[in-house]
Structures are given as structure tokens and as C-alpha cells.
DNA sequence: CTTATTGCAAAATCTTTGCACATTG
DNA sequence: CAATGTGCAAAGATTTTGCAATAAG
């Protein structure tokens, strides 16, 4: 049994072909572009001659999200109105989005994370998840339109 | 000339009736519920006997956002697929969303903000905006379904 | 075998656009 | 007045749903 099926089963999901395949796609996405929309996935599948209903893709992604295997994002104007999904493997990380190019960088900062937990606790909550997106621009770029 | 018209003009926008009114609505929204969707605004206007096209509301909100007077959010499953808008007055703040109730709390943390700037700079960027949403749950709540 | 999942097509949102009319500076 | 903004209705885009067929444990 492969890595994907194991992850699905461990998460309490039936290891179906569709789930396995989408999981693989997310895993194998290039580091520079591993935030995929439902449609990206649909297109990539078609490119390799496979066919999956777009509704199934949405359902699978939602299931994976519920199981904590995938994160869903709504970044910015650049991707507004569309969800982007990425694998939730390894450590949680946050995102920086360049408002000019739409480029997405990831980073990780233990201090910010600790601080978030502290703030939540102060209000009587525990952290379930976090989502930090810093909108940035190349330093020194002109502000004028 | 009132506060709203002044803010609009200062931001380089024509002080139209629609913009002024929406600005007011956002200003006067209750602190506990000041994140309004386009439809919330539409409904509130109708309740007070006013009428404004939903498309105009979207256009106004987008204009206000572009002018930096309003922030647009996409919080969570609770509000997924819908944009929520809030006035961008005063200091920037971040949000905590309870995954169980959908309740939104705001907080402000200079340390996190400073850290964000530092991280952006480290990558050669400057911060244009930030959006931190911590998904939380009441501490001690059962994890089981 | 029994239940959960998928495909398809249709529906449901939410948001944007085109164009004529109204308003603003 | 010239330029911008607004209303309406219609189009777009993304995501969800109903239901019969299929696959998984």
C-alpha cells in the first residue's frame, strides 16, 4: 500500500482512486507552484489523459481538507474568488504574496506561531489553524500608479 | 462637508451619495458585527427604505478597497465564497475566528507585526498589507465529532 | 453486500459587465 | 459641460447538489 493510500486511511478516509490521484498531484506539484485550484487539477488530469468530474474534485478536496490533509486558501485579488489548495504535509507555514506579480512565497516563524497561541489562550481559545498572508511588494518599488 | 465625504475626497474619490452611504453603514456597524458582505449592505439599505443596486455596492466596495478605506476578507468555511468588508480606520488588526460558532474576534499585536515586517524585508520586500486569521475553538472543547 | 463515492448535468452563489441614464466637480 | 458613477438585467465564474451508477471495505 502506497504512501497516499496510507495517509488517506490513517485520516479515516476510504482510499479511493480519485483521492489517491489528487493527493499525488498535490504532492508532485512543483515547489514554485504547488497551490492548485480545483480547475488546475482538472486540467492536469486531462492533460495526462485522465478524466474526473470537476464536482468530484471539489468533493475530494473538501474531504481532504476536513481530514486535515489539505489547506484551502483565498489569497488575494490575484486569485480572488477562487480557492487554492495545497498539501498540509510537514510544518505549518505562512505565505507572502507579492501584490505586483502574484508570486507566492512561504515562510515559517516559530515566534509568530507561539505568539498566536498565546493570544488565543488569552481569550480562552485554542488554536485550530492559522492563516497568515502578508501582502508585499519589492522593496523600493515606486508607489505611484 | 462631513467626515465621510472628506475621507472620500482625501482618498481621491468623488464623494457620491452611494459611497458616502456605504461608508456610513460600515462606520456605524456594531462592533460585534462590523464585517459586512455586499448583501448585508444591500439588505440594510432596503431595511431603511433606501435602494441601491447590488452591482453598485460591489463597485463602491471595490473602489473603497482600492483607495485603502476598506479591507476585504475571506475568512473561513463560515463565510466561504463570500467577501466581508470592514472599514480600514485606525490601526490594522488581525482576526480570530471560532470554527464552531463563526464568531470573529479582533486583536492587535505589535510583536507579530514587527516580525512580519522583518520577514518581508529579509526577502527583499516591503509590507503592503497583512491578513492573519487564527482559527480557534473554545479551549477544552471536545475534539471528538 | 452495504455504504460511501463518483459523474453528469443542472442549480446556486457571489461577483462582474454592458449600456443608457444620472450625478459630480 | 465633461467625466464618473449608478441601475438594471444579463453574463461569468466558481462551487455545490440531486440522483443513478460504481467502487471500496
XYZ file of C-alpha atoms (C1' of nucleotides) in Angstrom:
340
model
C 0.000 0.000 0.000
C 1.469 3.300 -1.059
C 2.127 6.444 0.828
C -1.041 8.205 -0.357
C -3.385 5.370 0.469
C -1.815 5.057 3.862
C -2.261 8.743 4.553
C -5.898 8.580 3.484
C -6.662 5.555 5.561
C -4.875 6.951 8.566
C -7.026 10.058 8.214
C -10.146 7.943 8.243
C -10.975 8.248 4.572
C -11.616 5.473 2.120
C -8.647 5.172 -0.179
C -10.400 5.732 -3.463
C -8.704 6.180 -6.800
C -9.797 9.795 -7.074
C -8.490 10.751 -3.666
C -5.234 8.985 -4.207
C -4.717 10.643 -7.559
C -5.463 14.164 -6.342
C -3.263 13.615 -3.347
C -0.467 12.585 -5.701
C -0.982 15.611 -7.894
C -0.717 17.911 -4.912
C 2.364 16.080 -3.729
C 4.107 16.225 -7.052
C 3.281 19.848 -7.824
C 6.341 21.965 -8.361
C 7.525 23.766 -5.249
C 7.166 27.083 -7.050
C 3.607 26.394 -7.975
C 2.062 23.965 -5.596
C -1.057 25.943 -4.813
C -3.581 24.411 -7.145
C -7.157 25.361 -7.864
C -9.814 22.749 -8.493
C -9.572 23.673 -12.119
C -5.786 23.310 -12.184
C -6.259 19.778 -11.005
C -8.971 19.142 -13.543
C -6.717 20.422 -16.315
C -3.681 18.434 -15.197
C -5.688 15.262 -15.105
C -6.995 15.839 -18.589
C -3.506 16.556 -19.827
C -2.456 13.110 -18.769
C -5.477 11.623 -20.449
C -7.397 11.030 -17.239
C -10.874 12.267 -16.626
C -12.506 13.259 -13.375
C -15.658 15.254 -12.833
C -14.992 18.724 -11.517
C -17.571 18.130 -8.826
C -15.677 15.092 -7.635
C -12.546 17.151 -7.484
C -14.277 19.663 -5.262
C -15.660 16.916 -3.096
C -12.318 15.215 -2.749
C -10.583 18.459 -1.895
C -13.185 19.245 0.713
C -12.821 15.784 2.198
C -9.061 16.111 2.281
C -9.415 19.495 3.891
C -11.765 18.149 6.528
C -9.312 15.373 7.215
C -6.553 17.909 7.677
C -4.544 16.677 4.721
C -5.012 19.786 2.650
C -5.228 23.504 3.284
C -7.515 25.814 1.374
C -6.530 29.406 0.721
C -8.094 32.567 -0.606
C -5.103 34.690 -1.201
C -5.622 37.943 -2.875
C -7.011 39.877 -5.758
C -4.762 37.772 -7.942
C -6.685 34.666 -7.058
C -9.818 36.233 -5.702
C -12.962 34.255 -5.866
C -11.084 31.033 -6.333
C -9.771 28.626 -3.769
C -6.242 27.332 -3.933
C -5.310 24.091 -2.273
C -2.027 22.753 -1.047
C -0.896 19.665 0.763
C -0.782 20.009 4.521
C 2.323 17.928 4.950
C 5.159 18.888 7.222
C 5.225 22.000 9.326
C 2.594 24.685 9.010
C 3.855 27.680 7.188
C 2.589 31.085 6.219
C 2.514 32.977 2.967
C 3.754 36.148 1.433
C 2.030 37.262 -1.745
C 3.583 39.857 -3.997
C 0.810 42.244 -4.943
C 2.560 43.063 -8.198
C 3.428 39.661 -9.560
C 1.134 37.383 -7.640
C 4.152 35.323 -6.662
C 3.659 33.333 -3.501
C 6.499 32.740 -1.043
C 6.253 30.612 2.006
C 7.921 31.073 5.326
C 7.842 29.739 8.782
C 8.304 31.635 12.006
C 8.130 29.946 15.389
C 7.929 33.268 17.176
C 4.782 34.317 15.331
C 3.283 30.918 15.926
C 3.985 30.968 19.637
C 2.539 34.433 19.820
C -0.627 33.308 18.093
C -1.114 30.539 20.580
C -0.575 32.948 23.433
C -3.139 35.367 22.068
C -5.720 32.675 21.520
C -5.196 31.370 25.028
C -5.532 34.799 26.493
C -9.047 34.824 25.058
C -9.849 31.334 26.257
C -9.369 29.631 22.909
C -7.055 27.055 21.493
C -5.595 27.325 18.024
C -7.093 25.007 15.450
C -5.352 26.518 12.475
C -3.894 29.735 11.284
C -3.621 31.617 8.119
C -1.235 34.484 7.740
C -0.811 36.170 4.421
C 1.497 39.119 4.134
C 0.886 41.198 1.058
C 4.201 42.554 -0.092
C 5.905 44.474 -2.842
C 9.509 44.524 -3.901
C 11.244 46.969 -1.584
C 11.958 50.303 -3.188
C 9.323 49.852 -5.899
C 7.535 53.056 -6.824
C 4.296 53.682 -5.076
C 2.890 55.887 -7.865
C 0.396 54.234 -10.248
C -18.681 68.736 4.433
C -18.994 65.665 6.585
C -16.456 63.162 7.744
C -17.280 60.591 5.093
C -17.131 62.968 2.158
C -13.862 64.309 3.419
C -12.387 60.832 3.689
C -13.542 60.021 0.171
C -12.174 63.178 -1.316
C -8.912 62.844 0.520
C -8.610 59.355 -0.945
C -9.084 60.742 -4.420
C -12.640 59.535 -4.908
C -15.642 61.520 -5.943
C -17.897 61.966 -2.947
C -21.019 60.371 -4.351
C -24.139 59.606 -2.386
C -23.654 55.850 -2.709
C -20.086 55.901 -1.478
C -20.935 58.187 1.389
C -23.831 55.977 2.442
C -21.880 52.733 2.328
C -19.046 54.345 4.196
C -21.517 55.411 6.865
C -23.006 51.951 7.101
C -19.589 50.439 7.629
C -18.795 53.083 10.198
C -21.958 52.610 12.143
C -21.939 48.816 12.097
C -21.966 47.307 15.547
C -18.511 46.465 16.863
C -19.580 42.861 17.286
C -20.684 42.625 13.727
C -18.898 45.107 11.589
C -17.758 42.714 8.889
C -20.401 43.181 6.258
C -20.951 41.390 2.998
C -22.189 43.206 -0.074
C -25.505 41.597 0.560
C -25.592 42.698 4.195
C -25.222 46.233 2.957
C -27.885 45.749 0.346
C -30.262 44.399 2.988
C -29.558 47.144 5.490
C -30.208 49.780 2.904
C -33.515 48.235 1.950
C -34.494 47.997 5.593
C -34.193 51.740 5.862
C -36.218 52.176 2.727
C -33.258 53.022 0.543
C -32.470 51.239 -2.660
C -29.104 50.658 -4.259
C -28.192 48.212 -6.981
C -26.112 45.311 -5.745
C -23.681 45.927 -8.562
C -23.155 49.468 -7.389
C -22.490 48.183 -3.923
C -19.800 45.895 -5.260
C -18.324 48.689 -7.312
C -18.299 51.069 -4.387
C -16.715 48.499 -2.096
C -14.047 47.762 -4.654
C -13.362 51.458 -5.087
C -13.132 51.927 -1.344
C -10.821 48.969 -1.106
C -8.586 50.298 -3.850
C -8.480 53.602 -2.039
C -7.421 51.853 1.127
C -10.524 52.836 3.042
C -11.878 49.344 3.345
C -10.466 45.862 3.836
C -11.867 42.779 2.167
C -11.725 39.416 3.902
C -12.374 35.801 3.079
C -12.485 34.252 6.472
C -13.471 30.677 6.729
C -15.902 27.970 5.913
C -18.445 30.014 7.805
C -18.218 32.775 5.259
C -16.616 30.898 2.430
C -17.225 32.096 -1.005
C -18.312 35.463 0.217
C -16.305 38.585 0.822
C -16.683 40.510 4.043
C -15.762 44.148 4.198
C -14.794 46.359 7.073
C -13.686 49.913 7.458
C -9.937 50.376 7.392
C -9.892 53.066 10.013
C -7.473 53.129 12.869
C -4.763 50.602 13.456
C -4.542 47.407 11.465
C -5.698 44.442 13.405
C -5.944 40.735 12.922
C -8.732 38.230 13.396
C -9.565 35.140 15.319
C -12.450 33.076 14.013
C -14.126 30.457 16.156
C -14.572 27.410 13.976
C -17.570 26.354 15.995
C -19.606 29.497 16.219
C -18.211 31.597 13.422
C -17.663 34.385 15.931
C -14.973 36.829 14.892
C -12.680 38.467 17.429
C -10.137 41.093 16.620
C -6.794 41.638 18.178
C -3.695 43.601 17.658
C -0.153 42.540 18.360
C 2.813 44.782 17.696
C 5.237 41.912 18.084
C 3.647 39.904 15.302
C 3.521 42.963 13.119
C 7.160 43.794 13.649
C 8.057 40.233 12.932
C 6.123 40.295 9.689
C 7.975 43.363 8.531
C 11.273 41.746 9.407
C 10.439 38.626 7.449
C 9.322 40.561 4.403
C 12.478 42.636 4.498
C 14.628 39.574 4.783
C 13.230 38.539 1.418
C 13.660 41.962 -0.123
C 10.036 43.003 0.163
C 8.133 45.659 1.971
C 4.791 45.003 3.618
C 1.784 46.383 1.803
C -0.812 44.694 3.933
C -1.281 41.680 6.079
C -4.020 39.293 6.902
C -3.758 36.972 9.828
C -6.665 34.779 10.739
C -6.326 32.372 13.599
C -8.901 29.646 13.558
C -9.734 28.799 17.141
C -12.025 26.757 19.314
C -13.045 27.243 22.903
C -10.264 25.729 24.979
C -11.146 22.376 26.457
C -13.880 21.687 23.917
C -14.101 18.055 22.897
C -12.216 17.126 19.802
C -14.461 14.136 19.011
C -17.157 14.659 16.369
C -23.029 -6.877 0.346
C -23.690 -2.234 2.374
C -22.229 2.139 2.487
C -19.579 5.692 0.679
C -18.052 7.886 -3.558
C -18.246 9.484 -8.379
C -20.174 11.528 -12.802
C -23.149 14.287 -15.084
C -25.958 17.944 -15.641
C -28.371 21.322 -13.514
C -28.652 24.759 -9.853
C -26.924 28.032 -6.599
C -23.969 31.600 -5.179
C -21.442 35.540 -5.471
C -19.454 38.966 -8.399
C -18.678 41.462 -12.709
C -20.071 43.774 -17.131
C -22.568 46.430 -20.868
C -25.062 50.171 -21.754
C -28.268 54.005 -21.036
C -29.182 57.427 -17.636
C -27.975 60.326 -13.689
C -24.737 62.746 -10.841
C -20.465 65.098 -9.584
C -16.767 68.527 -9.857
C -20.354 70.507 -19.577
C -17.121 66.631 -19.391
C -16.088 62.902 -16.847
C -17.593 59.445 -13.490
C -20.668 56.788 -11.222
C -25.116 54.104 -10.926
C -29.127 50.889 -12.096
C -30.765 47.072 -14.331
C -30.584 42.967 -16.371
C -27.797 39.677 -18.150
C -23.446 37.191 -18.234
C -19.446 34.984 -15.786
C -17.105 32.170 -12.683
C -16.677 29.112 -9.114
C -18.632 25.832 -6.212
C -22.497 22.802 -4.709
C -26.349 19.352 -5.226
C -29.546 15.537 -6.822
C -29.620 11.153 -8.383
C -28.302 6.969 -10.691
C -24.291 4.206 -11.448
C -19.818 2.443 -9.388
C -16.337 1.204 -6.298
C -14.490 0.236 -1.614
C -14.023 -2.344 2.809
